[in-house]
XYZ file of C-alpha atoms in Angstrom:
306
model
C 0.000 0.000 0.000
C 1.500 3.290 -1.087
C 2.267 6.054 1.399
C 1.215 9.527 0.357
C 1.905 12.918 1.868
C -0.773 15.143 3.354
C 0.240 18.803 3.256
C -1.508 21.578 5.148
C -1.878 25.084 3.730
C -3.494 28.337 4.782
C -5.584 30.485 2.456
C -4.703 34.153 2.990
C -5.641 37.393 1.264
C -3.237 39.483 -0.832
C -3.555 43.247 -0.396
C -1.103 45.894 -1.618
C 1.343 43.125 -2.469
C 1.304 41.741 1.079
C -0.167 38.449 2.292
C -2.555 39.022 5.176
C -4.253 36.408 7.301
C -8.042 36.371 6.952
C -9.422 37.075 10.466
C -12.679 35.127 10.021
C -13.458 31.685 8.675
C -14.513 31.924 5.035
C -17.643 30.096 3.909
C -15.945 27.133 2.284
C -18.955 24.906 2.945
C -21.156 27.293 0.968
C -18.564 27.609 -1.794
C -18.334 23.846 -2.255
C -22.111 23.518 -2.207
C -22.431 26.166 -4.937
C -19.703 24.519 -7.012
C -21.495 21.167 -6.834
C -24.401 22.793 -8.697
C -22.291 24.796 -11.171
C -21.717 23.721 -14.806
C -18.298 22.397 -15.659
C -17.387 25.611 -17.500
C -17.798 27.594 -14.260
C -15.456 25.155 -12.493
C -12.767 25.270 -15.180
C -9.783 27.603 -15.472
C -7.228 27.504 -18.252
C -3.820 29.061 -17.671
C -0.526 27.249 -18.220
C -2.632 24.124 -17.888
C -6.362 23.451 -17.750
C -7.765 22.772 -14.284
C -11.226 21.597 -13.329
C -12.795 21.287 -9.902
C -15.411 18.712 -8.955
C -17.084 18.050 -5.636
C -17.023 14.709 -3.812
C -19.457 14.224 -0.932
C -18.443 11.794 1.788
C -20.166 11.383 5.175
C -22.428 14.331 4.309
C -19.446 16.649 3.874
C -18.245 18.163 0.585
C -14.612 17.982 -0.496
C -12.820 19.356 -3.542
C -11.223 17.255 -6.256
C -8.929 19.454 -8.326
C -7.923 17.988 -11.685
C -5.178 18.917 -14.101
C -6.344 18.007 -17.596
C -3.661 16.201 -19.524
C -2.724 17.823 -22.798
C -4.322 16.141 -25.782
C -0.845 15.685 -27.239
C 0.451 13.648 -24.289
C 1.151 10.012 -25.137
C -0.930 7.790 -22.872
C -0.907 4.014 -22.961
C -2.292 1.081 -20.966
C -0.419 -2.183 -20.502
C -2.062 -5.532 -19.697
C 0.201 -7.135 -17.079
C -1.069 -10.646 -17.880
C -0.407 -10.524 -21.620
C 2.022 -7.643 -21.969
C -0.211 -6.096 -24.623
C 0.015 -2.324 -24.970
C -2.962 -0.187 -25.908
C -2.762 3.479 -26.838
C -5.270 5.843 -25.260
C -6.804 8.484 -27.481
C -8.849 11.406 -26.174
C -12.131 12.210 -27.826
C -13.364 15.771 -28.192
C -15.727 15.372 -25.253
C -13.391 13.539 -22.848
C -10.079 14.135 -21.149
C -7.666 12.354 -18.838
C -6.818 14.091 -15.585
C -4.379 14.069 -12.680
C -6.273 14.569 -9.432
C -5.589 16.005 -5.985
C -7.966 15.630 -3.046
C -8.499 18.796 -0.990
C -10.316 19.089 2.352
C -11.191 22.456 3.880
C -10.833 22.323 7.670
C -13.387 24.081 9.900
C -10.847 26.499 11.371
C -8.123 28.904 10.290
C -8.930 28.779 6.541
C -6.671 25.732 6.395
C -6.796 23.084 3.680
C -5.332 19.610 3.640
C -4.088 18.430 0.248
C -3.109 15.001 -1.012
C -1.768 14.790 -4.564
C -2.682 11.718 -6.557
C 0.662 11.814 -8.381
C 3.690 13.992 -9.033
C 1.914 15.940 -11.780
C -1.370 16.353 -9.883
C -2.333 19.885 -8.808
C -0.271 21.356 -5.962
C -1.193 24.129 -3.531
C 0.057 26.612 -6.141
C -2.384 25.141 -8.648
C -5.173 25.471 -6.083
C -4.261 29.136 -5.636
C -4.311 29.716 -9.396
C -7.647 27.938 -9.763
C -9.334 29.751 -6.846
C -8.317 33.127 -8.276
C -8.978 32.053 -11.854
C -12.617 31.113 -11.304
C -13.072 34.119 -8.954
C -14.227 32.043 -6.044
C -14.479 35.197 -3.904
C -14.909 38.104 -6.359
C -12.697 41.052 -5.465
C -10.275 38.972 -3.384
C -6.845 37.832 -4.516
C -5.978 34.729 -2.525
C -2.696 33.058 -1.736
C -2.302 29.457 -0.570
C 0.789 29.106 1.597
C 2.215 26.219 3.652
C 1.211 26.130 7.293
C 4.459 26.556 9.173
C 4.794 25.548 12.800
C 6.725 28.436 14.292
C 9.523 28.042 16.829
C 8.311 29.060 20.277
C 11.381 28.553 22.411
C 10.547 31.613 24.527
C 7.498 29.807 25.933
C 9.807 27.509 27.882
C 10.578 30.389 30.253
C 6.991 30.793 31.452
C 6.043 27.113 31.739
C 5.934 25.260 35.050
C 6.709 21.847 33.613
C 6.757 19.596 30.548
C 4.671 16.437 30.251
C 6.062 15.330 26.875
C 9.154 16.101 24.816
C 9.920 14.850 21.295
C 13.328 15.613 19.784
C 15.066 14.465 16.611
C 18.710 15.519 16.409
C 21.091 14.820 13.544
C 24.674 13.706 14.081
C 26.123 17.134 13.272
C 24.395 18.619 16.348
C 25.708 16.080 18.855
C 28.924 17.973 19.500
C 26.974 20.875 21.001
C 25.769 18.559 23.797
C 29.198 17.656 25.173
C 29.226 20.121 28.076
C 25.545 19.832 29.010
C 24.775 18.005 32.270
C 21.006 17.426 32.095
C 19.263 14.135 31.453
C 18.118 14.938 27.916
C 21.603 15.975 26.817
C 23.180 12.967 28.506
C 20.745 10.486 26.937
C 21.224 11.918 23.438
C 24.996 11.990 23.915
C 25.113 8.354 25.058
C 23.204 7.269 21.937
C 25.583 9.236 19.718
C 28.649 7.800 21.436
C 27.295 4.265 21.179
C 26.296 4.267 17.504
C 28.398 6.945 15.835
C 27.107 9.069 12.959
C 23.393 8.644 13.530
C 20.270 10.714 13.952
C 18.431 10.173 17.220
C 14.704 10.519 17.795
C 13.690 10.539 21.448
C 10.249 10.826 23.041
C 9.866 11.247 26.809
C 6.405 11.346 28.350
C 5.604 11.893 32.038
C 2.137 10.701 33.180
C -0.226 13.344 34.562
C -0.016 12.209 38.173
C 0.271 14.694 41.017
C 3.178 12.837 42.585
C 5.160 13.180 39.336
C 5.088 16.992 39.332
C 8.805 17.177 40.135
C 9.564 14.894 37.199
C 7.720 17.262 34.838
C 9.618 20.215 36.298
C 12.885 18.321 35.855
C 12.058 17.485 32.234
C 11.355 21.163 31.508
C 14.663 22.207 33.107
C 16.572 19.680 31.005
C 14.821 20.903 27.863
C 15.645 24.541 28.662
C 19.304 23.592 29.057
C 19.537 22.411 25.453
C 16.982 24.842 23.944
C 19.674 26.471 21.793
C 20.536 23.059 20.333
C 16.985 21.777 19.748
C 15.985 25.027 18.027
C 18.302 23.896 15.216
C 17.229 20.247 15.389
C 15.412 18.307 12.702
C 12.306 18.183 14.891
C 11.564 19.349 18.434
C 8.261 19.842 20.197
C 6.993 19.750 23.753
C 3.714 19.708 25.618
C 4.218 22.344 28.283
C 2.292 22.865 31.494
C 1.219 26.301 32.675
C -0.129 26.938 36.174
C -2.360 29.844 37.112
C -2.675 31.405 40.605
C -5.830 29.389 41.229
C -3.857 26.173 41.076
C -5.369 24.843 37.854
C -3.092 23.690 35.061
C -3.289 24.055 31.300
C -1.211 22.302 28.669
C -0.032 23.613 25.334
C 1.820 21.993 22.465
C 4.868 24.103 21.601
C 6.942 23.762 18.444
C 10.615 24.491 19.035
C 11.642 24.299 15.350
C 10.027 25.950 12.345
C 8.751 23.433 9.801
C 5.925 22.844 7.358
C 3.222 20.640 8.861
C 2.847 17.451 6.829
C 1.986 13.812 7.480
C 2.596 10.481 5.753
C -0.455 8.261 5.376
C -1.144 4.867 3.812
C -3.936 5.183 1.267
C -5.569 1.993 -0.119
C -6.795 2.330 -3.708
C -9.295 -0.571 -3.758
C -11.419 -2.472 -1.267
C -11.476 -6.251 -0.839
C -13.902 -6.561 -3.745
C -11.614 -4.592 -6.032
C -13.773 -1.467 -6.052
C -12.043 1.898 -6.189
C -11.934 3.684 -2.823
C -8.980 5.981 -3.445
C -10.952 9.217 -2.981
C -12.618 8.020 0.237
C -9.260 6.769 1.502
C -7.607 10.093 0.729
C -10.326 12.061 2.542
C -10.053 9.765 5.571
C -6.267 10.169 5.574
C -6.409 13.965 5.350
C -8.999 14.323 8.108
C -7.133 11.849 10.294
C -3.904 13.816 9.860
C -5.780 17.041 10.652
C -6.994 15.591 13.952
C -3.493 14.386 14.853
C -1.966 17.791 14.134
C -4.876 20.008 15.187
C -3.036 21.666 18.076
C -0.061 22.548 15.889
C -2.287 23.707 13.016
C -4.357 25.978 15.258
C -1.225 27.375 16.849
C 0.476 28.037 13.513
C -2.605 29.673 11.968
C -3.513 31.570 15.162
C -6.901 29.858 15.060
C -7.438 29.553 18.810
C -8.168 26.473 20.882
C -10.480 23.669 19.804
């Protein structure tokens, strides 16, 4: 079963040459509903390539399928794996072959999740071109940009503890840990010394028990000690604990390294009976990834808490 990448992107508004976040959630549900009733000409834009949008409804929710129409001059063939016979595909005047991407609009932050069906399927740039080309919101010029989890190292200073830390450090960063005394630095250093030129991924989680409060405080202190190293790591995130004067605690997922938020998902193409389920599988994968990364997505898009 092939693994495919889910990428998350934010739709923003361009004004005076500057990209500006849209402060309210746009009516994507209404847009998709209108598009489902629109003729194909209203859903088609032709620029460097011809793109067509169609609507797929799954679990009573509409999703966008964005297609790049293959040029009529492209050579397309089908091979029969049993016989080895090759058959040329010819396009008629009323038909076309397409590369397809599945796009889900999330209910917060004007964020979309995109899964491309292949390397030549529409990307987020193609979505941007199509949205502006068919004038989805007349008068608005939209930009579709990757959702980037911003580094928030400064938040370590105001936290009271850490319940979970995930760090991935490449071999070229290990030398910076030599003089650090804390448990995180020591554990990473031991792994590097034992196995040489390796990358190390470490996850430490402290259960939310009252008697383990000191352990969470200790984990935060060890993370602060190497904050300058993990800010340049391949991946680093932590679930921090904040205490208010009333004694209640809140947790927050903090990204310590800037990176685009993506996820790898396995996407079956057919069910046990051989029926195509690739679109349903893609939607399930995108929505599943959105749930897994919801905290980081909301944080990156300033979309508030769930």
